Short mmCIF file of C-alpha atoms in Angstrom, two decimals:
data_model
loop_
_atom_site.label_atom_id
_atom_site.label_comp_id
_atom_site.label_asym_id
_atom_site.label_seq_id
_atom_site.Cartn_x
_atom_site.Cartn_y
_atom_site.Cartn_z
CA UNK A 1498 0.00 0.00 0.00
CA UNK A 1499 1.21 3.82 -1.07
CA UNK A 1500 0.91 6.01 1.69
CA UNK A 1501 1.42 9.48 1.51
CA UNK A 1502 -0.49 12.60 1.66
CA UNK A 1503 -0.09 14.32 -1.67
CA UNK A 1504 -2.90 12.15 -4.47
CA UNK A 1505 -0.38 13.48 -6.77
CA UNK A 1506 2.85 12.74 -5.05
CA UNK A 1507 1.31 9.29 -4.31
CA UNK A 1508 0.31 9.44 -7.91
CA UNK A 1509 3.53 9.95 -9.33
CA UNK A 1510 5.30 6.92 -7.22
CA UNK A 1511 2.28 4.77 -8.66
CA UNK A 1512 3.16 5.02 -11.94
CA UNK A 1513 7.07 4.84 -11.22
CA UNK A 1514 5.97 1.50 -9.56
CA UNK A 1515 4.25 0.80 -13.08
CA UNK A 1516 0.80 0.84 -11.50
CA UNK A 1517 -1.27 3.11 -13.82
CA UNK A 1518 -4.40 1.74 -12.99
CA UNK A 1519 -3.97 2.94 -9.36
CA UNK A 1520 -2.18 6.09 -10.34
CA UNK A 1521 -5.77 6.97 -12.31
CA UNK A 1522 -8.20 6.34 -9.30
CA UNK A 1523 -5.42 8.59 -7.01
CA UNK A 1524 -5.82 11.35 -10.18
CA UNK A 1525 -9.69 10.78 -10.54
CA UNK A 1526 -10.06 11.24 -6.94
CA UNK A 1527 -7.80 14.81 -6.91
CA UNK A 1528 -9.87 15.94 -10.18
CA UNK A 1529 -12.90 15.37 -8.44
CA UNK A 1530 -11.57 17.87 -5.88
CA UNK A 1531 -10.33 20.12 -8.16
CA UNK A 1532 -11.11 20.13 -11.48
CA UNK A 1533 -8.65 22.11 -13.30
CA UNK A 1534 -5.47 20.97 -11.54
CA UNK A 1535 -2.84 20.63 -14.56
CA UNK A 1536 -1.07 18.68 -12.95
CA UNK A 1537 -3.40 15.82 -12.28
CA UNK A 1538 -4.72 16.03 -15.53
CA UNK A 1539 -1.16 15.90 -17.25
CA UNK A 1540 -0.26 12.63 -15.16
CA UNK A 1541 -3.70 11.30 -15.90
CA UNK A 1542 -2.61 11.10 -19.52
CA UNK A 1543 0.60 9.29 -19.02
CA UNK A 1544 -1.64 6.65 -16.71
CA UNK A 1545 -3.91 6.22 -19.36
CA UNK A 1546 -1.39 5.76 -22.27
CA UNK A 1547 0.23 3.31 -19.96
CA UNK A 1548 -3.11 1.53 -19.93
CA UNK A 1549 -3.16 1.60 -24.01
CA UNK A 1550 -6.62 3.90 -23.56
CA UNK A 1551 -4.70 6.86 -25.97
CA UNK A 1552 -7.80 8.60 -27.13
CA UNK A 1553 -8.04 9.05 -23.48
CA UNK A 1554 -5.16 9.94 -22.67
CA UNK A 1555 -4.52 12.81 -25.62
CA UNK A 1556 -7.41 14.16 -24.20
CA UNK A 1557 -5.97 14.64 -20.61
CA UNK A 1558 -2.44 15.99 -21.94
CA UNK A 1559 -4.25 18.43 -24.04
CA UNK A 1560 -6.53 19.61 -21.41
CA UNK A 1561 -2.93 20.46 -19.00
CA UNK A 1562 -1.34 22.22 -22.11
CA UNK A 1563 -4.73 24.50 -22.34
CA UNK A 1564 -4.72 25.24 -18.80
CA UNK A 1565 -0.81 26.36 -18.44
CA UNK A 1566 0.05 26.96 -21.96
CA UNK A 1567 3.34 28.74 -20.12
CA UNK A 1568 4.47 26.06 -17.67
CA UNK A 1569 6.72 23.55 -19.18
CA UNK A 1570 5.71 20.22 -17.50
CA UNK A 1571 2.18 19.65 -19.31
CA UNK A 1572 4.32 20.23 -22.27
CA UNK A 1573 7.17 17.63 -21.46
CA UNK A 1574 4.20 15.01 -20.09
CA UNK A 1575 2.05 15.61 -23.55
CA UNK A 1576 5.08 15.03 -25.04
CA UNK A 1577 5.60 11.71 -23.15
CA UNK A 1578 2.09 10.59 -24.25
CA UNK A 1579 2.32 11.23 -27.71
CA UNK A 1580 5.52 9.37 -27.55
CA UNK A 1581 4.71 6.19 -26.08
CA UNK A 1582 1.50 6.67 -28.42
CA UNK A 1583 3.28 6.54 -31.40
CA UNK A 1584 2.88 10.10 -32.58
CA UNK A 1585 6.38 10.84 -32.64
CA UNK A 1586 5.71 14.22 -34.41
CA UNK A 1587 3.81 15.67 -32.35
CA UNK A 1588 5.72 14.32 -29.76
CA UNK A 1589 8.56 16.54 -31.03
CA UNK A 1590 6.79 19.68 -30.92
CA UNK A 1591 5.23 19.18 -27.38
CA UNK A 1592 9.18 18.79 -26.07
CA UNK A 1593 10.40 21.28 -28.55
CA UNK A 1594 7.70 23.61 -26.74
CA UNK A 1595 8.73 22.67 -22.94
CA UNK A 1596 12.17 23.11 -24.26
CA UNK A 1597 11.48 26.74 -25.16
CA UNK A 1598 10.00 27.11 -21.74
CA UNK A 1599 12.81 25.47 -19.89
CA UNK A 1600 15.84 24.24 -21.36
CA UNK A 1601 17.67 23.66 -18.20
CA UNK A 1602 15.68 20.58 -17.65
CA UNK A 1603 17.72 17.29 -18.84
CA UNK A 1604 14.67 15.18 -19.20
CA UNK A 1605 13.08 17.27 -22.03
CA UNK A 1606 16.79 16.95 -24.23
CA UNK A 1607 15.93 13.10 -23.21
CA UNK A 1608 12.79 12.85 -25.00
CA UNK A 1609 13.45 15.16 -28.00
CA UNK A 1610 16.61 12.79 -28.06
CA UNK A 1611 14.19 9.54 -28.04
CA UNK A 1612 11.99 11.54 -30.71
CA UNK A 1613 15.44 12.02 -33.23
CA UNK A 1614 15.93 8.06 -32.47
CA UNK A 1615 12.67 7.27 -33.65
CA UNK A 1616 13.05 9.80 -36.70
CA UNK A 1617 16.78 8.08 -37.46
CA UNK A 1618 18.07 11.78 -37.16
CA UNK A 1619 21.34 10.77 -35.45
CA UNK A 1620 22.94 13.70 -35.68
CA UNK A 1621 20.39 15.84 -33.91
CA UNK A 1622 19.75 13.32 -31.51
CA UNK A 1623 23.63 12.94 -30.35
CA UNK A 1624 23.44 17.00 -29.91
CA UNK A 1625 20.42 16.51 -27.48
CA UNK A 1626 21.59 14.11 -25.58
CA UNK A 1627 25.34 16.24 -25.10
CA UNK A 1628 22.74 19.36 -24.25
CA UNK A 1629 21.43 17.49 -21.63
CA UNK A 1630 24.22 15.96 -20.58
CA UNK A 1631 25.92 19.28 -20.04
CA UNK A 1632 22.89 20.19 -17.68
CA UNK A 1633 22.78 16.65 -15.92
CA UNK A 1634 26.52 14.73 -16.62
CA UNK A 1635 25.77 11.89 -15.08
CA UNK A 1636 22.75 10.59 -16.55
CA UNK A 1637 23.11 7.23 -17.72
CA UNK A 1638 19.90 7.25 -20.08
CA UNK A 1639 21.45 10.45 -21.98
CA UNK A 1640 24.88 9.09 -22.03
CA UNK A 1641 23.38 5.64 -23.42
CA UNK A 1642 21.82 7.98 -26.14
CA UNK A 1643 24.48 9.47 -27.02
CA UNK A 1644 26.46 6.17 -27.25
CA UNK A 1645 23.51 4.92 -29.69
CA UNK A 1646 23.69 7.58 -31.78
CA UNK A 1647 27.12 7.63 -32.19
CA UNK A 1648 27.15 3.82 -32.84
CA UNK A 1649 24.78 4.74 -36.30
CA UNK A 1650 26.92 7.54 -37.14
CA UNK A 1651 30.17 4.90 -37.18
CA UNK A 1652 32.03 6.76 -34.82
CA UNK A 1653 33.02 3.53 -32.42
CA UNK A 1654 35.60 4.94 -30.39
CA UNK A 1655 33.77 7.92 -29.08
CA UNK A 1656 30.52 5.38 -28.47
CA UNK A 1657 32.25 2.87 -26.51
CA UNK A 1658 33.24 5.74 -24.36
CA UNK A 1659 29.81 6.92 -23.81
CA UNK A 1660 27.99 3.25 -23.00
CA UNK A 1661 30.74 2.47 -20.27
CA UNK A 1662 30.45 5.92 -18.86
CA UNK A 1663 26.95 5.09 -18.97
CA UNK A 1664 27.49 1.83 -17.13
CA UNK A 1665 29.55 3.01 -14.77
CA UNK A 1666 26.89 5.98 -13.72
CA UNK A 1667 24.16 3.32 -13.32
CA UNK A 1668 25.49 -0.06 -13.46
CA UNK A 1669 21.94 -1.31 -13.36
CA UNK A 1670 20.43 0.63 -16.30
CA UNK A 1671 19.22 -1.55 -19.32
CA UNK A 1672 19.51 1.15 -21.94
CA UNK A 1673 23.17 1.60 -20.50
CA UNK A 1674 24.11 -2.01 -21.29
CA UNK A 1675 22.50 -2.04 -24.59
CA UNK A 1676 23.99 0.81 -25.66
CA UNK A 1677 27.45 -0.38 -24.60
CA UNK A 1678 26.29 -3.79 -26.47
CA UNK A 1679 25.34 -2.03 -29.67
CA UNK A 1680 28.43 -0.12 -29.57
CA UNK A 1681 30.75 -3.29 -29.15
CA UNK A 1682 29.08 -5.16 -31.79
CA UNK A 1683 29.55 -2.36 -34.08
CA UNK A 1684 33.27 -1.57 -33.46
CA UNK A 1685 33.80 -5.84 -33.90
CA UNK A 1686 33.91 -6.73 -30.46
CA UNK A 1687 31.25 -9.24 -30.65
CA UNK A 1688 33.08 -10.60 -26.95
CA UNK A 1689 32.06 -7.64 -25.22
CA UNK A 1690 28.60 -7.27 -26.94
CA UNK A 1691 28.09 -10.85 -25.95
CA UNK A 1692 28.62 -9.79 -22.06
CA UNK A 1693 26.40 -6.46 -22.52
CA UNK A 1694 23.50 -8.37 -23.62
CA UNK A 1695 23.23 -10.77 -21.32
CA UNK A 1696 23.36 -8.46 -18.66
CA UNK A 1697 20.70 -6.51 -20.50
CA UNK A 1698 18.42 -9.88 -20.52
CA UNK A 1699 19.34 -10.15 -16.74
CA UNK A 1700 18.13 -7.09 -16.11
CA UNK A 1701 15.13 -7.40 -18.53
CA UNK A 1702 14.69 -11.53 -19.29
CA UNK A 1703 11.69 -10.04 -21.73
CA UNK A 1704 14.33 -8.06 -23.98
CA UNK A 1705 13.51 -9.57 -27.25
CA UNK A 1706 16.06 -7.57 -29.68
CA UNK A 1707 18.90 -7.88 -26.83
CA UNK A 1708 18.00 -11.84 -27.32
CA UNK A 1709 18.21 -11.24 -30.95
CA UNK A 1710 21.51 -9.46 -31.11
CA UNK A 1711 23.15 -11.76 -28.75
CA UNK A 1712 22.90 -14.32 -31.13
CA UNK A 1713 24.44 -12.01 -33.42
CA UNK A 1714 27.30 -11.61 -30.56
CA UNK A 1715 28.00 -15.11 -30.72
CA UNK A 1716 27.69 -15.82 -34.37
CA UNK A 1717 30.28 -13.29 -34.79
CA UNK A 1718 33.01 -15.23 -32.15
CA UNK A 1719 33.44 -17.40 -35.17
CA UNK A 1720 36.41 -15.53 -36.54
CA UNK A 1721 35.28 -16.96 -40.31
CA UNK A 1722 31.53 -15.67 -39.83
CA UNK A 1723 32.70 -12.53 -38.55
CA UNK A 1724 34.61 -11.77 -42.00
CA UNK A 1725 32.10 -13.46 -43.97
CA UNK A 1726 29.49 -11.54 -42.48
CA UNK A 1727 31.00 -7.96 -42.55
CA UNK A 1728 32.03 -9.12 -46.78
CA UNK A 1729 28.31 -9.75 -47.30
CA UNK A 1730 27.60 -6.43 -45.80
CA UNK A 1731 30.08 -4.37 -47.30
CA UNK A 1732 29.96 -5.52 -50.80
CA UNK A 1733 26.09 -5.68 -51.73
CA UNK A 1734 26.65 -4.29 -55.43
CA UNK A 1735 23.79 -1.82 -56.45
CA UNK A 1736 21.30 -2.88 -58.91
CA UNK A 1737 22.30 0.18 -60.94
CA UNK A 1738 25.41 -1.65 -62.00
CA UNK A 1739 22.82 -3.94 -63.82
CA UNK A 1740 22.68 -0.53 -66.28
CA UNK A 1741 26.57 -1.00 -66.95
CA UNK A 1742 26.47 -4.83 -68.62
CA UNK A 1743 25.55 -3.72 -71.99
CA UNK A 1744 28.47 -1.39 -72.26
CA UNK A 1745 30.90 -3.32 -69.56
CA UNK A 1746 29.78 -6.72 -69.81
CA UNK A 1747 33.08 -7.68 -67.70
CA UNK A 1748 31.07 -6.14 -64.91
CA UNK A 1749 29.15 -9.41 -64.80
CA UNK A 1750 32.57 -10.35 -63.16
CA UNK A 1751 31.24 -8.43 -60.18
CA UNK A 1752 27.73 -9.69 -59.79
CA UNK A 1753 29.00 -13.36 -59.54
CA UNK A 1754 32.11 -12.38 -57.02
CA UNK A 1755 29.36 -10.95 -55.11
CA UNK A 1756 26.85 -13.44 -55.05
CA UNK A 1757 29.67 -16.19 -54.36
CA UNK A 1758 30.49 -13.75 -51.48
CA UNK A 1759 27.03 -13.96 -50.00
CA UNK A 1760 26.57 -17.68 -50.72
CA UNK A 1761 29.57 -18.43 -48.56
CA UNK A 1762 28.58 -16.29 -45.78
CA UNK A 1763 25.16 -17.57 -45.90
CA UNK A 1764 26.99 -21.08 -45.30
CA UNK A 1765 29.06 -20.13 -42.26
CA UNK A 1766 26.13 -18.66 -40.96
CA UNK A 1767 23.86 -22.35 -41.20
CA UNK A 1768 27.38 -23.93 -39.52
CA UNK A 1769 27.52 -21.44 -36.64
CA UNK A 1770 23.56 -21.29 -36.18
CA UNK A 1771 23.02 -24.92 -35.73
CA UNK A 1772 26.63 -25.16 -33.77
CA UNK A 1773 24.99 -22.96 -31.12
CA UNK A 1774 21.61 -24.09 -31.57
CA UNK A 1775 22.64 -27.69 -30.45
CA UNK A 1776 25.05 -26.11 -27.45
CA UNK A 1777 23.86 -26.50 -24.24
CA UNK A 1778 24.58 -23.56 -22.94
CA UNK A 1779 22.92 -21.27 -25.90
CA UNK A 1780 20.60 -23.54 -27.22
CA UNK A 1781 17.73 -21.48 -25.78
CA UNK A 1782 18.60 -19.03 -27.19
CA UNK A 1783 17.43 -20.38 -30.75
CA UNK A 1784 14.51 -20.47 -32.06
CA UNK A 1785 13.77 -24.46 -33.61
CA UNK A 1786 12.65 -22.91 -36.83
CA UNK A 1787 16.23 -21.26 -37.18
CA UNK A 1788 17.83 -24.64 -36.67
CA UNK A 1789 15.81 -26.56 -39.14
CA UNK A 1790 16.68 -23.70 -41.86
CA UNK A 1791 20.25 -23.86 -40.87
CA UNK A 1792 20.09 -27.89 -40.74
CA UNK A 1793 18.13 -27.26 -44.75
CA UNK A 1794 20.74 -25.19 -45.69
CA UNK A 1795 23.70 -27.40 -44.76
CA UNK A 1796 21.70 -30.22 -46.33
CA UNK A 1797 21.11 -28.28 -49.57
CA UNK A 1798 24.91 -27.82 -49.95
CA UNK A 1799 25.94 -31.64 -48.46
CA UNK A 1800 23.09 -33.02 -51.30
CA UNK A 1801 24.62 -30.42 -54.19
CA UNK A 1802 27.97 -31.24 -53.50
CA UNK A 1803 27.58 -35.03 -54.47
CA UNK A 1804 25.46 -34.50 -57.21
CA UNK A 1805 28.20 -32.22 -58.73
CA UNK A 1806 30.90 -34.48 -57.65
CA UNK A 1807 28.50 -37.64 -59.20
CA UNK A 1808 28.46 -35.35 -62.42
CA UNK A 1809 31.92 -34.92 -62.78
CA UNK A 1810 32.66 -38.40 -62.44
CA UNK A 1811 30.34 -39.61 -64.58
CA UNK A 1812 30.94 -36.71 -67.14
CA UNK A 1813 27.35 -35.86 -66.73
CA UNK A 1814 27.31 -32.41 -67.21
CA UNK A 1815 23.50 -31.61 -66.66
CA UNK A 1816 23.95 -33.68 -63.27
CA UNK A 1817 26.57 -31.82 -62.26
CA UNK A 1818 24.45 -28.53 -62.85
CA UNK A 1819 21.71 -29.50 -60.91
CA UNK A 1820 24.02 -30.00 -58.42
CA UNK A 1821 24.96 -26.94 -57.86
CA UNK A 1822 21.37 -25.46 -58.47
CA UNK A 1823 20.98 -27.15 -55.38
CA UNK A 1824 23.88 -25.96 -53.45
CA UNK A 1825 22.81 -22.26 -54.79
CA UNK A 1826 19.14 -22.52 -52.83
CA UNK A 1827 21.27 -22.43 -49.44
CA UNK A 1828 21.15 -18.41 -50.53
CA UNK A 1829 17.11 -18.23 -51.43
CA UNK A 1830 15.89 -20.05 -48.05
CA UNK A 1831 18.31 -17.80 -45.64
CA UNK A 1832 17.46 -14.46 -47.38
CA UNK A 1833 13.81 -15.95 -46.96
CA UNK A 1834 14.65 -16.91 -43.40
CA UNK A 1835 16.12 -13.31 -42.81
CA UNK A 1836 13.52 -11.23 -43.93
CA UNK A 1837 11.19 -9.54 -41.40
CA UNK A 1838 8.36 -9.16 -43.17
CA UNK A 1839 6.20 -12.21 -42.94
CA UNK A 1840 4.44 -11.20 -46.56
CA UNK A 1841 8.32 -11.03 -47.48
CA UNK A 1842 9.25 -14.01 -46.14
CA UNK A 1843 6.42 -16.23 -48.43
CA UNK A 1844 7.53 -13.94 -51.49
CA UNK A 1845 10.67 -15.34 -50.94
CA UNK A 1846 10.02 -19.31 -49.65
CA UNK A 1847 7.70 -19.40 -52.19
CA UNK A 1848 10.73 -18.10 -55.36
CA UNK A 1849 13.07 -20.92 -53.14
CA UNK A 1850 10.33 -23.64 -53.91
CA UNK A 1851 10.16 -22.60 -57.34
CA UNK A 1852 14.32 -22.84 -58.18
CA UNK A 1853 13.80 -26.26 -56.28
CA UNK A 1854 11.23 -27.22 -58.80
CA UNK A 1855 13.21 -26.19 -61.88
CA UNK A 1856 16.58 -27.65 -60.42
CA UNK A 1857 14.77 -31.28 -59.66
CA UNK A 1858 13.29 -30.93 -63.37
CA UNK A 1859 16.31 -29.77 -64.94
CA UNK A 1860 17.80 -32.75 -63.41
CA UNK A 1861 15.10 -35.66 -64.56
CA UNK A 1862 15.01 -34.26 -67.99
CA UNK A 1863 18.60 -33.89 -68.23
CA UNK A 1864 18.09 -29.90 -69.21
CA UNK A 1865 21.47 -27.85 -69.28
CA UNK A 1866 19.59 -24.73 -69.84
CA UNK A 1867 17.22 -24.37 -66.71
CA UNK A 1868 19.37 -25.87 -64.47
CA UNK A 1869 22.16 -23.06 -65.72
CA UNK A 1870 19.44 -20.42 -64.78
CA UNK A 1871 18.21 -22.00 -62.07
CA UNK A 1872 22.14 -21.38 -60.78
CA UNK A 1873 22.27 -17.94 -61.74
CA UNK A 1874 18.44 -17.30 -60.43
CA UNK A 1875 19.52 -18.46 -57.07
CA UNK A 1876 23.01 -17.01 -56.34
CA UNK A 1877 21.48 -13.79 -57.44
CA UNK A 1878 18.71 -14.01 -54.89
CA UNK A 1879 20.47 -11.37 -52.94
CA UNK A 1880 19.26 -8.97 -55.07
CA UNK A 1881 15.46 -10.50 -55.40
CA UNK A 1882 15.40 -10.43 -51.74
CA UNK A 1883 16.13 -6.71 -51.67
CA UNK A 1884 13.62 -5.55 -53.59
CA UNK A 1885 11.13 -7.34 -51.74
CA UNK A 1886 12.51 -6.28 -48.61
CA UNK A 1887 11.52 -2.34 -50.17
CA UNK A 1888 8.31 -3.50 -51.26
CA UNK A 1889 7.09 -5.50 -47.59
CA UNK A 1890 8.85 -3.96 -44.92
CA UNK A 1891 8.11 -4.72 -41.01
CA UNK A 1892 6.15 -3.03 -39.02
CA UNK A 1893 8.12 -2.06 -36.82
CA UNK A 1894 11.93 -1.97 -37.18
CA UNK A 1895 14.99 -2.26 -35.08
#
């Protein structure tokens, strides 16, 4: 039980304890009382955002800025509200106006600092979370904010610096750890990152993307995925290059370098999936699904391998073709596999099945032709998959 004296100070420690539900009655009960008390009505809205009742909620925040258009706080709280309602632009205008009002108070550089995150304006929001830092230097949400924001601008150094000194101001701040995490992974420490996250899931054990990027961590221990990996990133090849064939046709040269590039990673990355998938100690860590595509994968390449090595022996050439139509799916099923999308993901499964069905035919009929393009169809997936990952994007991204 909450005892104090203050509805609204009891309020307030209601919805630090996450109890919104109980922070409304205390607020309800005050409003009763007093009808136009801004700051009930301003906390009201954050309870009932908390509570998913928005409408509700945008209601209350608007009623505080009307009654103190001139007091900052109904300004930062709207802006809270809109936030964690999604309405990130007007989200940035409500902080934007408490900053006008009072930009000596950390918390507002916070949010506008959460808003530029949202926006992917990492510029702006590494300069609001240094303003605030300068007014409040050791905050440990700003200074993991800054250390995010410096991770996406690539400057490592200067981000590893600002996650530890977040850390070390609150060693028990989630945002802290992840930021160090992010940071680590970025600047190829994947050791580090590995440490980072699971102190984030200790902290947090429902922390789905620090789950999901500390499987990235420990992919990237494998010294051969790690290079694969950061290959495949770097060297993507733009599908403008595709304008360049008729007049270069050498630059055909590049597509398949590419494609090789990204066939091999996708390899390593079946090997070190189902590696940790069957360890004990990061099995759970896996989803099954992401096993039995890795275990596909590594079977697609095993089952290709002898059919190309039965084709050269026999001098079959169409055998040997199919073969390695089959060992090209491996990069089909994990761009599939790695799509977010789920309207993406069939796109893709479904173009997989359909190389599998010309490979197996091309292989019956003893067909050079569609086995050839089946080859070239696959391996150049990478660039199929991108498309579709423009045209069906999540919902949400991280």
């Amino acid at each position: 039980m909450v005892k104090t004296g203050d509805p609204l100070a009891r309020a307030r420690l209601l919805l630090q304890m996450s109890r919104p539900a109980d922070a409304e009655r205390e607020l309800r009960g005050l409003l009763a009382e007093e009808p136009q008390h801004v700051g009930a009505h301003a906390l009201l809205g954050l309870a009932l955002v908390q509570q998913d009742r928005t409408g509700e909620a945008l209601e209350e925040s608007g009623e505080a800025v009307r009654l103190a258009p001139d007091d900052w706080m109904p300004h930062y709280l709207s802006g809270q509200v809109h936030y964690m309602a999604g309405l990130i632009e007007e989200a940035a205008r409500a902080s934007a106006a408490g900053i006008a009002l009072q930009p000596e108070y950390a918390p507002l550089w916070e949010l506008l600092a959460r808003v530029h995150m949202k926006r992917r304006n990492w510029v702006q929001m590494a300069e609001c979370a240094r303003y605030g830092l300068r007014i409040e230097p050791e905050d440990a949400d700003l200074a993991a904010l800054l250390a995010i924001a410096l991770t996406m601008l690539g400057e490592h150094e200067q981000a590893r610096a600002a996650a530890a000194q977040a850390v070390a101001n609150d060693p028990e701040s989630v945002r802290a750890h992840w930021a160090l995490g992010r940071a680590a992974l970025a600047a190829g420490d994947p050791r580090t990152a590995a440490e980072s996250f699971r102190e984030v899931l200790r902290l947090n054990p429902g922390f789905e993307s620090a789950r999901d990027c500390l499987v990235i961590a420990l992919k990237e221990r494998n010294p051969v995925q790690r290079t694969l990996s950061r290959l495949r990133q770097r060297f993507v090849g733009g599908w403008r290059l595709l304008f360049l064939l008729p007049a270069l046709p050498p630059v055909i040269l590049v597509f398949v370098i590419i494609a090789l590039l990204h066939w091999a990673a996708w390899i390593a990355e079946s090997w070190t999936t189902l590696r940790l998938a069957r360890a004990k100690a990061t099995r759970l860590l896996f989803e099954r699904a992401a096993a039995r595509v890795s275990m596909l994968c590594l079977g697609l390449a095993g089952a290709g391998a002898i059919l190309v090595g039965l084709g050269v022996g026999l001098g079959w050439e169409e055998l040997g073709l199919a073969g390695a139509a089959t060992m090209a799916l491996v990069t089909p099923v994990q761009e599939a596999a790695h799509t977010g999308s789920p309207a993406g993901r069939r796109v893709l499964y479904g173009w997989a099945v359909l190389l599998a069905v010309v490979a197996l035919g091309a292989m019956v009929t003893s067909a050079f032709p569609p086995a050839l393009l089946a080859v070239y169809a696959a391996l150049g997936t990478i660039w199929i998959a991108a498309g579709v990952r423009k045209i069906f994007r999540p919902r949400q991204e991280v």
